[in-house]
């Protein structure tokens, strides 16, 4: 990279979007919409979600009223739906990596603004449930405080102005197309972290595209790097999943030489939707055999472009026979990398083997090895 283009990247402040970037508000939309639309004999099918992401409340409401041919005005719709959403704010979860990012920037005294198309009152109502968030932002701006919401650059320019930082020295982090458009129009550096999968072609205007906040590397922008990566792995709050081993796509052993013990995602789609796709690792328990190291992919396997988000654990052990139907218990303790596409099968296989070695080594660290004794690995639901 030339000196000029690397210098251009140095930023001194960060402007964050809220819904879909820091908070998993999208998970609520379906639930609320369904309850509402049933009254009109309609059903929310989620297909419009991409049309409302990143919009102001009034714009999003207009889309729904129109798409569903509702016999009410946008204003009537809003006055009914707003309290239904408000009741849910206490349940909205932080997206993976959100609190970590806010704490990191705040610890390093990087000036931070929160800029959302939501109203200021709504922003306050949502973030009060997340410890340490409000205090970390020196600027919080709602869509009702500027002339035009995103994709207009207004809200970003106002944030930069209040931060007292040149727009070109601001880094915007955004999940939606209107947000990315607004940030670029403001002359800022923009990282897109899309909340809808498989839509990366919509984000070509962004300076960088990442899969989740776990993949943000602040040093790329001249900001202090995260210090919690250890030997190529990121410790995460452990999560548990288990069930009978099912036959996967049948490619694992046949094509790749990497036999994955696929888990049925039945009953787990809610849990899986909370975790970014990517390569993780941890411990695997098979009720009748023992406990093994494990590396796994969660997601759509870009190389094979699956339609469904799957979970494909690879037990790092040579088994003499198959164990379909056996109860498999997983404790996932760390993250390695986002899923990637590869130009050749060989390069995919090489990368997966590298993941296996990274996991194998990391799991000997006390930080991760202690989870080998997690009782969940030995319990059985069968
Ligand atoms: N598939 C991809 O398309 N891209 C990946 O980056 C990728 N990484 C993987 C990492 C691990 C540790 C494992 C076990 C699998 C990974 N896979 C990936 C999935 C692999 O393609 C899948 O298991 C086979 O397609 C078998 O269905
Ligand atoms: Mg957003």
mmCIF file of C-alpha atoms and ligand atoms in Angstrom:
data_model
loop_
_atom_site.group_PDB
_atom_site.id
_atom_site.type_symbol
_atom_site.label_atom_id
_atom_site.label_comp_id
_atom_site.label_asym_id
_atom_site.label_seq_id
_atom_site.Cartn_x
_atom_site.Cartn_y
_atom_site.Cartn_z
ATOM 1 C CA UNK A 1 0.000 0.000 0.000
ATOM 2 C CA UNK A 2 1.274 3.497 -0.762
ATOM 3 C CA UNK A 3 2.139 5.855 2.061
ATOM 4 C CA UNK A 4 -0.611 8.212 0.965
ATOM 5 C CA UNK A 5 -3.358 5.613 1.114
ATOM 6 C CA UNK A 6 -2.200 4.191 4.433
ATOM 7 C CA UNK A 7 -2.124 7.675 5.974
ATOM 8 C CA UNK A 8 -5.584 8.403 4.658
ATOM 9 C CA UNK A 9 -6.767 5.572 6.811
ATOM 10 C CA UNK A 10 -5.613 6.961 10.157
ATOM 11 C CA UNK A 11 -8.633 7.878 12.212
ATOM 12 C CA UNK A 12 -8.977 9.451 15.620
ATOM 13 C CA UNK A 13 -12.656 8.932 16.376
ATOM 14 C CA UNK A 14 -15.269 6.248 15.862
ATOM 15 C CA UNK A 15 -18.945 6.737 14.999
ATOM 16 C CA UNK A 16 -21.104 3.723 15.707
ATOM 17 C CA UNK A 17 -24.562 2.809 14.514
ATOM 18 C CA UNK A 18 -26.840 1.162 17.092
ATOM 19 C CA UNK A 19 -29.498 -1.170 15.629
ATOM 20 C CA UNK A 20 -27.995 -4.161 13.857
ATOM 21 C CA UNK A 21 -24.462 -2.961 14.632
ATOM 22 C CA UNK A 22 -24.304 -2.993 18.438
ATOM 23 C CA UNK A 23 -27.752 -4.344 19.275
ATOM 24 C CA UNK A 24 -29.543 -7.354 17.865
ATOM 25 C CA UNK A 25 -32.738 -5.372 17.368
ATOM 26 C CA UNK A 26 -33.492 -7.208 14.136
ATOM 27 C CA UNK A 27 -34.279 -10.359 16.090
ATOM 28 C CA UNK A 28 -37.226 -8.497 17.641
ATOM 29 C CA UNK A 29 -38.701 -7.057 14.501
ATOM 30 C CA UNK A 30 -40.202 -10.341 13.295
ATOM 31 C CA UNK A 31 -41.860 -11.031 16.641
ATOM 32 C CA UNK A 32 -43.409 -7.593 17.005
ATOM 33 C CA UNK A 33 -44.482 -7.406 13.362
ATOM 34 C CA UNK A 34 -46.149 -10.775 13.534
ATOM 35 C CA UNK A 35 -48.234 -9.890 16.575
ATOM 36 C CA UNK A 36 -49.254 -6.670 14.867
ATOM 37 C CA UNK A 37 -50.039 -8.014 11.400
ATOM 38 C CA UNK A 38 -52.137 -10.896 12.691
ATOM 39 C CA UNK A 39 -54.732 -8.299 13.686
ATOM 40 C CA UNK A 40 -55.045 -7.430 10.005
ATOM 41 C CA UNK A 41 -55.096 -11.058 8.948
ATOM 42 C CA UNK A 42 -51.564 -10.837 7.543
ATOM 43 C CA UNK A 43 -48.335 -12.592 8.274
ATOM 44 C CA UNK A 44 -44.843 -11.157 8.487
ATOM 45 C CA UNK A 45 -42.595 -13.086 6.138
ATOM 46 C CA UNK A 46 -39.362 -11.220 6.752
ATOM 47 C CA UNK A 47 -38.818 -10.563 3.069
ATOM 48 C CA UNK A 48 -39.123 -6.819 3.601
ATOM 49 C CA UNK A 49 -36.449 -6.766 6.251
ATOM 50 C CA UNK A 50 -33.802 -5.485 3.845
ATOM 51 C CA UNK A 51 -36.096 -2.610 2.885
ATOM 52 C CA UNK A 52 -36.400 -1.330 6.446
ATOM 53 C CA UNK A 53 -32.871 -1.839 7.781
ATOM 54 C CA UNK A 54 -31.172 1.444 8.536
ATOM 55 C CA UNK A 55 -34.279 3.497 7.799
ATOM 56 C CA UNK A 56 -35.874 6.057 10.086
ATOM 57 C CA UNK A 57 -38.960 4.848 11.961
ATOM 58 C CA UNK A 58 -41.285 6.793 9.718
ATOM 59 C CA UNK A 59 -39.696 5.475 6.526
ATOM 60 C CA UNK A 60 -39.691 1.902 7.802
ATOM 61 C CA UNK A 61 -43.326 2.252 8.872
ATOM 62 C CA UNK A 62 -44.301 3.581 5.449
ATOM 63 C CA UNK A 63 -42.669 0.551 3.824
ATOM 64 C CA UNK A 64 -44.630 -1.898 5.987
ATOM 65 C CA UNK A 65 -47.958 -0.074 5.538
ATOM 66 C CA UNK A 66 -47.464 -0.097 1.780
ATOM 67 C CA UNK A 67 -46.023 -3.609 1.353
ATOM 68 C CA UNK A 68 -48.813 -5.166 3.382
ATOM 69 C CA UNK A 69 -51.578 -2.871 2.084
ATOM 70 C CA UNK A 70 -52.599 -1.990 5.642
ATOM 71 C CA UNK A 71 -55.836 -0.015 6.032
ATOM 72 C CA UNK A 72 -54.191 2.635 8.217
ATOM 73 C CA UNK A 73 -51.978 5.654 7.800
ATOM 74 C CA UNK A 74 -48.246 5.519 8.476
ATOM 75 C CA UNK A 75 -48.840 7.744 11.530
ATOM 76 C CA UNK A 76 -51.520 5.415 12.931
ATOM 77 C CA UNK A 77 -49.239 2.460 12.332
ATOM 78 C CA UNK A 78 -46.418 4.201 14.174
ATOM 79 C CA UNK A 79 -48.514 5.143 17.165
ATOM 80 C CA UNK A 80 -49.567 1.511 17.575
ATOM 81 C CA UNK A 81 -46.254 -0.162 16.901
ATOM 82 C CA UNK A 82 -43.994 2.155 18.900
ATOM 83 C CA UNK A 83 -45.215 1.044 22.351
ATOM 84 C CA UNK A 84 -45.008 -2.588 21.232
ATOM 85 C CA UNK A 85 -41.340 -2.130 20.443
ATOM 86 C CA UNK A 86 -40.673 -0.131 23.609
ATOM 87 C CA UNK A 87 -41.823 -3.056 25.741
ATOM 88 C CA UNK A 88 -39.145 -5.189 24.130
ATOM 89 C CA UNK A 89 -36.067 -2.956 24.522
ATOM 90 C CA UNK A 90 -35.162 -4.614 27.815
ATOM 91 C CA UNK A 91 -34.814 -7.937 25.976
ATOM 92 C CA UNK A 92 -32.560 -6.794 23.143
ATOM 93 C CA UNK A 93 -29.174 -8.479 23.277
ATOM 94 C CA UNK A 94 -25.860 -6.846 22.515
ATOM 95 C CA UNK A 95 -24.369 -8.286 19.340
ATOM 96 C CA UNK A 96 -21.247 -10.426 19.802
ATOM 97 C CA UNK A 97 -18.227 -8.184 20.246
ATOM 98 C CA UNK A 98 -20.250 -5.001 20.869
ATOM 99 C CA UNK A 99 -19.485 -4.555 24.553
ATOM 100 C CA UNK A 100 -15.888 -5.644 23.959
ATOM 101 C CA UNK A 101 -15.450 -2.966 21.283
ATOM 102 C CA UNK A 102 -17.044 -0.204 23.345
ATOM 103 C CA UNK A 103 -14.911 -1.072 26.376
ATOM 104 C CA UNK A 104 -11.740 -1.289 24.297
ATOM 105 C CA UNK A 105 -12.204 2.116 22.652
ATOM 106 C CA UNK A 106 -13.282 3.674 25.902
ATOM 107 C CA UNK A 107 -10.276 2.205 27.817
ATOM 108 C CA UNK A 108 -7.997 3.700 25.163
ATOM 109 C CA UNK A 109 -9.772 7.048 25.294
ATOM 110 C CA UNK A 110 -10.766 6.925 21.634
ATOM 111 C CA UNK A 111 -13.577 9.486 21.186
ATOM 112 C CA UNK A 112 -16.817 7.721 20.298
ATOM 113 C CA UNK A 113 -20.179 8.835 18.972
ATOM 114 C CA UNK A 114 -23.392 6.889 18.644
ATOM 115 C CA UNK A 115 -25.370 7.966 15.575
ATOM 116 C CA UNK A 116 -28.686 6.257 14.924
ATOM 117 C CA UNK A 117 -31.721 6.941 12.785
ATOM 118 C CA UNK A 118 -33.745 6.048 15.907
ATOM 119 C CA UNK A 119 -34.999 8.975 17.959
ATOM 120 C CA UNK A 120 -32.762 10.180 20.791
ATOM 121 C CA UNK A 121 -35.416 9.027 23.300
ATOM 122 C CA UNK A 122 -35.470 5.546 21.774
ATOM 123 C CA UNK A 123 -31.683 5.315 21.750
ATOM 124 C CA UNK A 124 -31.579 6.166 25.462
ATOM 125 C CA UNK A 125 -34.331 3.644 26.178
ATOM 126 C CA UNK A 126 -32.396 0.897 24.393
ATOM 127 C CA UNK A 127 -28.879 1.474 25.675
ATOM 128 C CA UNK A 128 -29.763 1.911 29.330
ATOM 129 C CA UNK A 129 -29.922 -1.887 29.650
ATOM 130 C CA UNK A 130 -26.266 -2.222 28.658
ATOM 131 C CA UNK A 131 -23.778 -1.462 31.347
ATOM 132 C CA UNK A 132 -21.114 1.090 30.531
ATOM 133 C CA UNK A 133 -22.459 2.008 27.116
ATOM 134 C CA UNK A 134 -23.998 5.418 27.720
ATOM 135 C CA UNK A 135 -20.948 6.780 29.559
ATOM 136 C CA UNK A 136 -18.607 5.603 26.823
ATOM 137 C CA UNK A 137 -20.050 7.876 24.164
ATOM 138 C CA UNK A 138 -19.159 11.533 24.315
ATOM 139 C CA UNK A 139 -21.801 12.157 21.653
ATOM 140 C CA UNK A 140 -25.173 10.480 21.107
ATOM 141 C CA UNK A 141 -27.319 11.688 18.203
ATOM 142 C CA UNK A 142 -30.763 10.538 17.139
ATOM 143 C CA UNK A 143 -32.380 10.788 13.733
ATOM 144 C CA UNK A 144 -34.780 13.381 15.173
ATOM 145 C CA UNK A 145 -31.899 15.757 15.889
ATOM 146 C CA UNK A 146 -30.806 16.288 12.299
ATOM 147 C CA UNK A 147 -32.553 17.551 9.189
ATOM 148 C CA UNK A 148 -32.438 14.254 7.313
ATOM 149 C CA UNK A 149 -31.715 10.716 8.478
ATOM 150 C CA UNK A 150 -29.279 8.263 6.862
ATOM 151 C CA UNK A 151 -28.482 7.856 3.931
ATOM 152 C CA UNK A 152 -28.025 11.616 4.233
ATOM 153 C CA UNK A 153 -24.561 12.431 5.655
ATOM 154 C CA UNK A 154 -26.133 14.932 8.123
ATOM 155 C CA UNK A 155 -26.034 12.750 11.214
ATOM 156 C CA UNK A 156 -22.394 11.751 10.629
ATOM 157 C CA UNK A 157 -21.274 15.335 9.961
ATOM 158 C CA UNK A 158 -23.055 16.472 13.096
ATOM 159 C CA UNK A 159 -21.376 13.689 15.093
ATOM 160 C CA UNK A 160 -17.926 14.673 13.764
ATOM 161 C CA UNK A 161 -18.665 18.293 14.541
ATOM 162 C CA UNK A 162 -19.640 17.492 18.130
ATOM 163 C CA UNK A 163 -16.605 15.205 18.521
ATOM 164 C CA UNK A 164 -14.512 18.043 17.125
ATOM 165 C CA UNK A 165 -12.853 15.664 14.650
ATOM 166 C CA UNK A 166 -12.446 16.146 10.894
ATOM 167 C CA UNK A 167 -14.886 13.892 8.990
ATOM 168 C CA UNK A 168 -11.987 12.274 7.114
ATOM 169 C CA UNK A 169 -10.534 11.193 10.478
ATOM 170 C CA UNK A 170 -13.717 9.454 11.571
ATOM 171 C CA UNK A 171 -14.348 5.738 11.250
ATOM 172 C CA UNK A 172 -18.003 4.758 10.826
ATOM 173 C CA UNK A 173 -19.183 1.246 11.713
ATOM 174 C CA UNK A 174 -22.507 0.352 10.125
ATOM 175 C CA UNK A 175 -24.637 -2.697 9.343
ATOM 176 C CA UNK A 176 -27.002 -1.185 6.767
ATOM 177 C CA UNK A 177 -26.736 0.164 3.245
ATOM 178 C CA UNK A 178 -28.247 3.585 4.119
ATOM 179 C CA UNK A 179 -25.703 3.879 6.929
ATOM 180 C CA UNK A 180 -22.737 3.027 4.709
ATOM 181 C CA UNK A 181 -24.002 5.448 2.045
ATOM 182 C CA UNK A 182 -24.362 8.235 4.626
ATOM 183 C CA UNK A 183 -20.908 7.642 6.104
ATOM 184 C CA UNK A 184 -19.245 7.725 2.696
ATOM 185 C CA UNK A 185 -21.204 10.838 1.707
ATOM 186 C CA UNK A 186 -19.814 12.453 4.862
ATOM 187 C CA UNK A 187 -16.286 11.725 3.617
ATOM 188 C CA UNK A 188 -15.550 9.174 6.332
ATOM 189 C CA UNK A 189 -13.900 5.760 6.456
ATOM 190 C CA UNK A 190 -16.618 3.130 6.687
ATOM 191 C CA UNK A 191 -16.524 -0.462 7.882
ATOM 192 C CA UNK A 192 -19.634 -2.434 6.961
ATOM 193 C CA UNK A 193 -20.728 -5.270 9.222
ATOM 194 C CA UNK A 194 -23.880 -6.432 7.416
ATOM 195 C CA UNK A 195 -26.660 -7.923 9.485
ATOM 196 C CA UNK A 196 -28.191 -9.801 6.557
ATOM 197 C CA UNK A 197 -26.080 -12.718 5.343
ATOM 198 C CA UNK A 198 -24.952 -13.237 1.758
ATOM 199 C CA UNK A 199 -25.533 -9.641 0.697
ATOM 200 C CA UNK A 200 -21.920 -8.490 0.501
ATOM 201 C CA UNK A 201 -22.346 -7.156 -3.064
ATOM 202 C CA UNK A 202 -24.565 -4.380 -1.660
ATOM 203 C CA UNK A 203 -21.687 -3.010 0.386
ATOM 204 C CA UNK A 204 -19.066 -2.256 -2.240
ATOM 205 C CA UNK A 205 -19.007 1.424 -1.230
ATOM 206 C CA UNK A 206 -17.599 0.528 2.195
ATOM 207 C CA UNK A 207 -13.837 0.704 2.824
ATOM 208 C CA UNK A 208 -13.931 -2.658 4.521
ATOM 209 C CA UNK A 209 -16.465 -5.427 4.946
ATOM 210 C CA UNK A 210 -16.374 -7.636 8.027
ATOM 211 C CA UNK A 211 -18.571 -10.468 9.141
ATOM 212 C CA UNK A 212 -19.028 -9.428 12.746
ATOM 213 C CA UNK A 213 -17.486 -7.074 15.284
ATOM 214 C CA UNK A 214 -15.197 -9.954 16.307
ATOM 215 C CA UNK A 215 -13.394 -9.408 12.994
ATOM 216 C CA UNK A 216 -12.702 -5.733 13.488
ATOM 217 C CA UNK A 217 -8.997 -4.942 13.655
ATOM 218 C CA UNK A 218 -8.750 -1.357 14.926
ATOM 219 C CA UNK A 219 -5.020 -1.135 14.095
ATOM 220 C CA UNK A 220 -5.977 -1.176 10.405
ATOM 221 C CA UNK A 221 -7.343 2.309 11.043
ATOM 222 C CA UNK A 222 -4.535 3.545 13.229
ATOM 223 C CA UNK A 223 -6.412 2.760 16.448
ATOM 224 C CA UNK A 224 -5.062 0.655 19.347
ATOM 225 C CA UNK A 225 -5.272 -3.088 18.616
ATOM 226 C CA UNK A 226 -7.292 -5.489 20.747
ATOM 227 C CA UNK A 227 -5.078 -7.273 23.231
ATOM 228 C CA UNK A 228 -7.280 -10.277 23.929
ATOM 229 C CA UNK A 229 -6.253 -12.454 20.968
ATOM 230 C CA UNK A 230 -4.091 -15.384 22.158
ATOM 231 C CA UNK A 231 -2.144 -17.564 19.729
ATOM 232 C CA UNK A 232 -4.489 -16.786 16.883
ATOM 233 C CA UNK A 233 -7.630 -17.325 18.934
ATOM 234 C CA UNK A 234 -10.147 -15.067 20.605
ATOM 235 C CA UNK A 235 -11.614 -16.301 23.913
ATOM 236 C CA UNK A 236 -15.401 -15.985 23.973
ATOM 237 C CA UNK A 237 -18.073 -16.492 26.612
ATOM 238 C CA UNK A 238 -18.481 -20.289 26.280
ATOM 239 C CA UNK A 239 -21.680 -21.558 24.702
ATOM 240 C CA UNK A 240 -23.156 -25.017 24.715
ATOM 241 C CA UNK A 241 -24.927 -27.028 22.092
ATOM 242 C CA UNK A 242 -25.708 -30.705 21.780
ATOM 243 C CA UNK A 243 -27.754 -33.322 20.011
ATOM 244 C CA UNK A 244 -27.558 -36.401 17.863
ATOM 245 C CA UNK A 245 -24.949 -36.523 15.101
ATOM 246 C CA UNK A 246 -26.584 -36.439 11.681
ATOM 247 C CA UNK A 247 -25.322 -37.069 8.171
ATOM 248 C CA UNK A 248 -24.233 -33.757 6.678
ATOM 249 C CA UNK A 249 -23.769 -32.972 3.037
ATOM 250 C CA UNK A 250 -21.569 -36.033 2.736
ATOM 251 C CA UNK A 251 -18.682 -33.924 1.532
ATOM 252 C CA UNK A 252 -16.668 -33.847 4.712
ATOM 253 C CA UNK A 253 -15.021 -37.225 4.504
ATOM 254 C CA UNK A 254 -15.543 -37.892 0.809
ATOM 255 C CA UNK A 255 -14.276 -34.669 -0.696
ATOM 256 C CA UNK A 256 -12.260 -33.058 2.034
ATOM 257 C CA UNK A 257 -10.886 -35.865 4.150
ATOM 258 C CA UNK A 258 -12.226 -33.897 7.101
ATOM 259 C CA UNK A 259 -15.037 -35.913 8.651
ATOM 260 C CA UNK A 260 -17.333 -33.471 10.406
ATOM 261 C CA UNK A 261 -19.822 -34.756 12.960
ATOM 262 C CA UNK A 262 -22.712 -32.576 11.908
ATOM 263 C CA UNK A 263 -25.287 -31.589 14.477
ATOM 264 C CA UNK A 264 -28.937 -31.268 13.700
ATOM 265 C CA UNK A 265 -29.813 -27.593 13.968
ATOM 266 C CA UNK A 266 -33.420 -28.463 14.705
ATOM 267 C CA UNK A 267 -34.465 -26.529 17.788
ATOM 268 C CA UNK A 268 -31.199 -24.604 17.705
ATOM 269 C CA UNK A 269 -31.829 -22.077 14.970
ATOM 270 C CA UNK A 270 -32.498 -19.332 17.532
ATOM 271 C CA UNK A 271 -29.278 -20.116 19.360
ATOM 272 C CA UNK A 272 -27.283 -20.331 16.131
ATOM 273 C CA UNK A 273 -28.684 -17.054 14.857
ATOM 274 C CA UNK A 274 -27.090 -15.340 17.860
ATOM 275 C CA UNK A 275 -23.597 -16.356 16.833
ATOM 276 C CA UNK A 276 -21.733 -14.902 13.910
ATOM 277 C CA UNK A 277 -20.784 -17.395 11.263
ATOM 278 C CA UNK A 278 -17.134 -18.336 11.451
ATOM 279 C CA UNK A 279 -14.623 -20.895 12.642
ATOM 280 C CA UNK A 280 -14.768 -21.705 16.339
ATOM 281 C CA UNK A 281 -13.239 -24.362 18.564
ATOM 282 C CA UNK A 282 -13.781 -26.061 21.880
ATOM 283 C CA UNK A 283 -14.421 -29.423 23.468
ATOM 284 C CA UNK A 284 -16.656 -32.233 22.249
ATOM 285 C CA UNK A 285 -18.134 -34.997 24.393
ATOM 286 C CA UNK A 286 -19.476 -38.288 23.018
ATOM 287 C CA UNK A 287 -21.423 -40.064 25.729
ATOM 288 C CA UNK A 288 -19.984 -43.529 25.126
ATOM 289 C CA UNK A 289 -16.501 -42.592 23.918
ATOM 290 C CA UNK A 290 -14.956 -39.617 25.695
ATOM 291 C CA UNK A 291 -13.981 -36.006 25.340
ATOM 292 C CA UNK A 292 -12.102 -34.631 22.328
ATOM 293 C CA UNK A 293 -10.686 -31.415 20.992
ATOM 294 C CA UNK A 294 -12.811 -29.908 18.271
ATOM 295 C CA UNK A 295 -12.711 -27.208 15.554
ATOM 296 C CA UNK A 296 -15.880 -26.260 13.760
ATOM 297 C CA UNK A 297 -17.469 -24.018 11.206
ATOM 298 C CA UNK A 298 -20.739 -22.202 11.770
ATOM 299 C CA UNK A 299 -22.419 -20.724 8.750
ATOM 300 C CA UNK A 300 -23.104 -21.230 5.107
ATOM 301 C CA UNK A 301 -19.722 -22.598 3.977
ATOM 302 C CA UNK A 302 -19.064 -20.016 1.234
ATOM 303 C CA UNK A 303 -17.090 -22.549 -0.817
ATOM 304 C CA UNK A 304 -20.180 -24.745 -1.060
ATOM 305 C CA UNK A 305 -22.656 -21.872 -0.670
ATOM 306 C CA UNK A 306 -25.164 -23.750 1.489
ATOM 307 C CA UNK A 307 -28.690 -22.425 1.891
ATOM 308 C CA UNK A 308 -28.882 -23.070 5.577
ATOM 309 C CA UNK A 309 -26.746 -21.953 8.489
ATOM 310 C CA UNK A 310 -25.182 -25.150 9.754
ATOM 311 C CA UNK A 311 -22.822 -26.177 12.499
ATOM 312 C CA UNK A 312 -20.079 -28.605 11.455
ATOM 313 C CA UNK A 313 -17.779 -29.785 14.229
ATOM 314 C CA UNK A 314 -14.595 -31.651 13.319
ATOM 315 C CA UNK A 315 -13.444 -33.844 16.178
ATOM 316 C CA UNK A 316 -9.655 -33.802 16.203
ATOM 317 C CA UNK A 317 -9.266 -37.530 16.672
ATOM 318 C CA UNK A 318 -9.116 -40.572 14.405
ATOM 319 C CA UNK A 319 -12.223 -42.688 14.886
ATOM 320 C CA UNK A 320 -12.342 -46.257 13.590
ATOM 321 C CA UNK A 321 -16.076 -46.197 12.935
ATOM 322 C CA UNK A 322 -18.967 -43.774 12.320
ATOM 323 C CA UNK A 323 -21.065 -42.501 15.184
ATOM 324 C CA UNK A 324 -24.227 -41.212 13.549
ATOM 325 C CA UNK A 325 -27.079 -40.922 16.020
ATOM 326 C CA UNK A 326 -24.815 -40.659 19.052
ATOM 327 C CA UNK A 327 -25.304 -37.746 21.420
ATOM 328 C CA UNK A 328 -22.668 -35.087 20.826
ATOM 329 C CA UNK A 329 -22.054 -32.336 23.377
ATOM 330 C CA UNK A 330 -20.072 -29.210 22.530
ATOM 331 C CA UNK A 331 -18.632 -26.446 24.650
ATOM 332 C CA UNK A 332 -17.454 -23.692 22.323
ATOM 333 C CA UNK A 333 -14.745 -21.613 23.962
ATOM 334 C CA UNK A 334 -13.036 -19.562 21.277
ATOM 335 C CA UNK A 335 -13.169 -17.990 17.855
ATOM 336 C CA UNK A 336 -10.545 -18.303 15.116
ATOM 337 C CA UNK A 337 -11.649 -16.522 11.916
ATOM 338 C CA UNK A 338 -14.566 -15.694 9.644
ATOM 339 C CA UNK A 339 -15.685 -18.246 7.063
ATOM 340 C CA UNK A 340 -13.935 -17.656 3.772
ATOM 341 C CA UNK A 341 -14.251 -18.653 0.161
ATOM 342 C CA UNK A 342 -11.364 -20.336 -1.618
ATOM 343 C CA UNK A 343 -10.406 -20.613 -5.262
ATOM 344 C CA UNK A 344 -9.463 -24.272 -4.921
ATOM 345 C CA UNK A 345 -10.560 -27.188 -2.804
ATOM 346 C CA UNK A 346 -6.908 -27.742 -1.830
ATOM 347 C CA UNK A 347 -6.655 -24.264 -0.312
ATOM 348 C CA UNK A 348 -9.909 -24.821 1.636
ATOM 349 C CA UNK A 349 -8.556 -28.127 2.967
ATOM 350 C CA UNK A 350 -5.200 -26.547 3.874
ATOM 351 C CA UNK A 351 -6.948 -23.749 5.775
ATOM 352 C CA UNK A 352 -9.196 -26.153 7.687
ATOM 353 C CA UNK A 353 -6.147 -28.200 8.688
ATOM 354 C CA UNK A 354 -4.450 -25.033 9.880
ATOM 355 C CA UNK A 355 -7.582 -24.258 11.968
ATOM 356 C CA UNK A 356 -7.295 -27.759 13.429
ATOM 357 C CA UNK A 357 -3.680 -27.127 14.469
ATOM 358 C CA UNK A 358 -4.536 -23.712 15.941
ATOM 359 C CA UNK A 359 -7.380 -25.263 17.960
ATOM 360 C CA UNK A 360 -5.335 -28.252 19.061
ATOM 361 C CA UNK A 361 -2.573 -26.023 20.432
ATOM 362 C CA UNK A 362 -4.830 -23.386 21.980
ATOM 363 C CA UNK A 363 -6.927 -25.956 23.836
ATOM 364 C CA UNK A 364 -3.843 -26.810 25.937
ATOM 365 C CA UNK A 365 -3.826 -23.273 27.352
ATOM 366 C CA UNK A 366 -5.315 -23.289 30.886
ATOM 367 C CA UNK A 367 -7.745 -20.600 29.771
ATOM 368 C CA UNK A 368 -9.373 -23.109 27.411
ATOM 369 C CA UNK A 369 -8.368 -26.497 28.833
ATOM 370 C CA UNK A 370 -10.369 -25.911 32.013
ATOM 371 C CA UNK A 371 -13.597 -26.310 30.064
ATOM 372 C CA UNK A 372 -12.747 -29.939 29.368
ATOM 373 C CA UNK A 373 -14.327 -30.634 32.772
ATOM 374 C CA UNK A 374 -17.595 -28.885 31.958
ATOM 375 C CA UNK A 375 -20.335 -31.276 33.179
ATOM 376 C CA UNK A 376 -22.363 -30.485 30.044
ATOM 377 C CA UNK A 377 -19.920 -32.598 28.020
ATOM 378 C CA UNK A 378 -20.791 -35.691 30.037
ATOM 379 C CA UNK A 379 -24.503 -35.230 30.461
ATOM 380 C CA UNK A 380 -26.763 -36.839 27.958
ATOM 381 C CA UNK A 381 -30.197 -36.019 26.683
ATOM 382 C CA UNK A 382 -30.667 -39.361 24.938
HETATM 383 N N1 LIG B 1 -16.194 -24.027 4.499
HETATM 384 C C1 LIG B 1 -16.023 -22.913 3.760
HETATM 385 O O1 LIG B 1 -16.641 -22.780 2.716
HETATM 386 N N2 LIG B 1 -15.166 -21.916 4.171
HETATM 387 C C2 LIG B 1 -14.440 -22.006 5.309
HETATM 388 O O2 LIG B 1 -13.700 -21.086 5.632
HETATM 389 C C3 LIG B 1 -14.576 -23.193 6.103
HETATM 390 N N3 LIG B 1 -13.862 -23.358 7.251
HETATM 391 C C4 LIG B 1 -14.003 -24.515 7.978
HETATM 392 C C5 LIG B 1 -13.247 -24.706 9.150
HETATM 393 C C6 LIG B 1 -13.375 -25.871 9.915
HETATM 394 C C7 LIG B 1 -12.545 -26.051 11.146
HETATM 395 C C8 LIG B 1 -14.272 -26.897 9.482
HETATM 396 C C9 LIG B 1 -14.430 -28.150 10.253
HETATM 397 C C10 LIG B 1 -15.024 -26.711 8.336
HETATM 398 C C11 LIG B 1 -14.898 -25.528 7.563
HETATM 399 N N4 LIG B 1 -15.636 -25.327 6.396
HETATM 400 C C12 LIG B 1 -15.483 -24.190 5.649
HETATM 401 C C13 LIG B 1 -16.735 -26.234 6.075
HETATM 402 C C14 LIG B 1 -16.414 -27.339 5.151
HETATM 403 O O3 LIG B 1 -16.498 -26.825 3.860
HETATM 404 C C15 LIG B 1 -17.496 -28.355 5.423
HETATM 405 O O4 LIG B 1 -17.259 -28.950 6.636
HETATM 406 C C16 LIG B 1 -17.591 -29.349 4.297
HETATM 407 O O5 LIG B 1 -18.268 -28.734 3.279
HETATM 408 C C17 LIG B 1 -18.379 -30.545 4.695
HETATM 409 O O6 LIG B 1 -19.738 -30.309 4.543
HETATM 410 MG MG1 LIG B 2 -28.220 -0.272 11.694
#
